[in-house]
Amino acid sequence: RGVAIVDLEPGENTVNISMHLYRTKIIVPDYYNYRLVQMDDMSGTGFIAINASSIGFAGNLSPYDVDFDDIGRIYIANCYNNSDYDYYIIRVNDFISPSITPIASSGSEITCITVDRKRNYIYFADWGKIYRCNLDGTNLYSDFNFNQGNQLYYFRSIAVDNDGFLFTACTVDSTGDYRIVKLDPNSGNGQIIKISEISNDDEWVDVIIKNEQCIVAYHDGYSYNDAIILLNPSTLNEIVRYGAHTGETNPGQGQFWGPRRFVAILNDKFYLIDEGVGDNLVSFSDFNFNDWQRYANGFAFFSVC
C-alpha cells in the first residue's frame, strides 16, 4: 500500500507513490509440527503449509517466530538444537514457489526475530544474545552489550518501533523473571532505556508494537493471571490489562489457555497463538474481544501440547 498527498499543477500527470508492506496473510509458526502455515482467514481458507522438504532445507525446519520485510518476503527464526544447519534465519519469498535463502546464523537456537522495515535491518536473538544484520545477512553484528548492571538473557520475543528502538521480553538478572525491556541499539554498543515493572516467572511473554502501542501477551502459568497488557511505550508502565485465564476446552470471548505469540501483526485484527489445554489460534478486533474467532485444527505450536 502507498499513500501520497500532492498539490497538482495544471498539466501534471504523474504522482509518485512509494509502496510498502501493508498487511499479510495469517502466517503461523507451527513449531512442533515442523512447518510454517499460511491461511487467508480464520476459517482456514487457503490453508497451506511448508516444511523442510518442500523448501529444500537440509536441516530441521522448526519455526519459532516469523516476520516480513517491506516487499513481503518471509523471515523465519529457526529453533532446533541439532546441527549447524538449524541455527539460521531463513528467508522464503512466498508459499507459491518456496525456495529458501539462508540469511544469518547464531551459536544456538534462534528464538525470535523482528524486521526493521524502515531501516532494512533484521534483529534476532537466541537464548543469550541479540544480533543485527542487513536483509541479505551482511554486516552481522553481535557485540551488543545491554547489561549495564542488568544481565539480560533467555530472549523470548523482540519488536522494533518506528524510531528504531527495540522492545524485548527476556529474563533480567539472576531472578529469572521475564520483563519487557526497551533498548536503544544505536547508542554505542547498545543501551537499556527502560525495564518494565511487570514481571513473569513463567517462560512465556510476547511483545509487539502495533498502532504505536506496546502490547504484551502475558502467560502466567503459576497464578493463572493470563492477560493482554498495554504498556506505555516510553515508560513501560502498565496502562491496563484485558482478558482472563480459563481451563475450559472451549474458551469463550477473551478467555485464554496461555497466550504465546502474536502473528500477522500488520493486519487490522489481532491474531494470537493460545496454548494450554490444546493448541489454539484466536483472533479479535479490539480489546473488548469483539469479532472473537478460534481456529484449533491440528496445530502443535510450542512446548505445552
Short mmCIF file of N, CA, C and O in Angstrom, two decimals, residues 246-252 255 257 274 276-280 294 296:
data_model
loop_
_atom_site.label_atom_id
_atom_site.label_comp_id
_atom_site.label_asym_id
_atom_site.label_seq_id
_atom_site.Cartn_x
_atom_site.Cartn_y
_atom_site.Cartn_z
N THR A 246 -8.47 -19.41 31.40
CA THR A 246 -9.50 -20.43 31.53
C THR A 246 -8.88 -21.80 31.29
O THR A 246 -7.88 -21.93 30.58
N GLY A 247 -9.49 -22.79 31.90
CA GLY A 247 -9.11 -24.17 31.63
C GLY A 247 -10.17 -24.93 30.87
O GLY A 247 -10.06 -26.15 30.71
N GLU A 248 -11.18 -24.20 30.40
CA GLU A 248 -12.26 -24.83 29.66
C GLU A 248 -11.76 -25.29 28.28
O GLU A 248 -10.87 -24.68 27.69
N THR A 249 -12.35 -26.35 27.78
CA THR A 249 -11.93 -26.88 26.48
C THR A 249 -12.41 -26.02 25.32
O THR A 249 -11.89 -26.14 24.21
N ASN A 250 -13.40 -25.18 25.55
CA ASN A 250 -13.91 -24.31 24.50
C ASN A 250 -13.92 -22.87 25.02
O ASN A 250 -14.94 -22.36 25.46
N PRO A 251 -12.77 -22.19 24.98
CA PRO A 251 -12.67 -20.86 25.59
C PRO A 251 -13.65 -19.87 24.98
O PRO A 251 -13.85 -19.83 23.76
N GLY A 252 -14.24 -19.05 25.84
CA GLY A 252 -15.14 -18.01 25.39
C GLY A 252 -14.39 -16.74 25.05
O GLY A 252 -13.16 -16.67 25.10
N GLN A 255 -11.08 -15.28 26.76
CA GLN A 255 -10.53 -16.27 27.67
C GLN A 255 -9.37 -17.00 27.00
O GLN A 255 -9.47 -17.40 25.84
N TRP A 257 -6.09 -19.97 27.24
CA TRP A 257 -5.38 -21.07 27.87
C TRP A 257 -3.99 -20.62 28.31
O TRP A 257 -3.53 -20.94 29.39
N ASP A 274 -2.57 -19.32 21.21
CA ASP A 274 -3.03 -19.56 22.57
C ASP A 274 -2.92 -21.05 22.81
O ASP A 274 -3.48 -21.86 22.08
N GLY A 276 -2.47 -24.40 25.75
CA GLY A 276 -2.55 -24.92 27.11
C GLY A 276 -3.32 -26.21 27.15
O GLY A 276 -2.75 -27.30 27.12
N VAL A 277 -4.65 -26.11 27.22
CA VAL A 277 -5.49 -27.30 27.14
C VAL A 277 -5.32 -27.96 25.78
O VAL A 277 -5.31 -29.18 25.65
N GLY A 278 -5.18 -27.14 24.76
CA GLY A 278 -4.93 -27.58 23.39
C GLY A 278 -4.09 -26.55 22.68
O GLY A 278 -3.44 -25.72 23.31
N ASP A 279 -4.09 -26.60 21.36
CA ASP A 279 -3.35 -25.64 20.55
C ASP A 279 -4.36 -24.84 19.75
O ASP A 279 -5.07 -25.38 18.90
N ASN A 280 -4.39 -23.55 19.98
CA ASN A 280 -5.49 -22.70 19.59
C ASN A 280 -4.94 -21.45 18.91
O ASN A 280 -3.94 -20.88 19.36
N ARG A 294 -11.95 -18.55 16.82
CA ARG A 294 -10.96 -19.56 17.17
C ARG A 294 -10.73 -20.47 15.98
O ARG A 294 -11.65 -20.78 15.23
N ALA A 296 -8.74 -24.13 15.85
CA ALA A 296 -7.99 -25.13 16.61
C ALA A 296 -8.04 -26.45 15.84
O ALA A 296 -8.83 -27.33 16.14
#
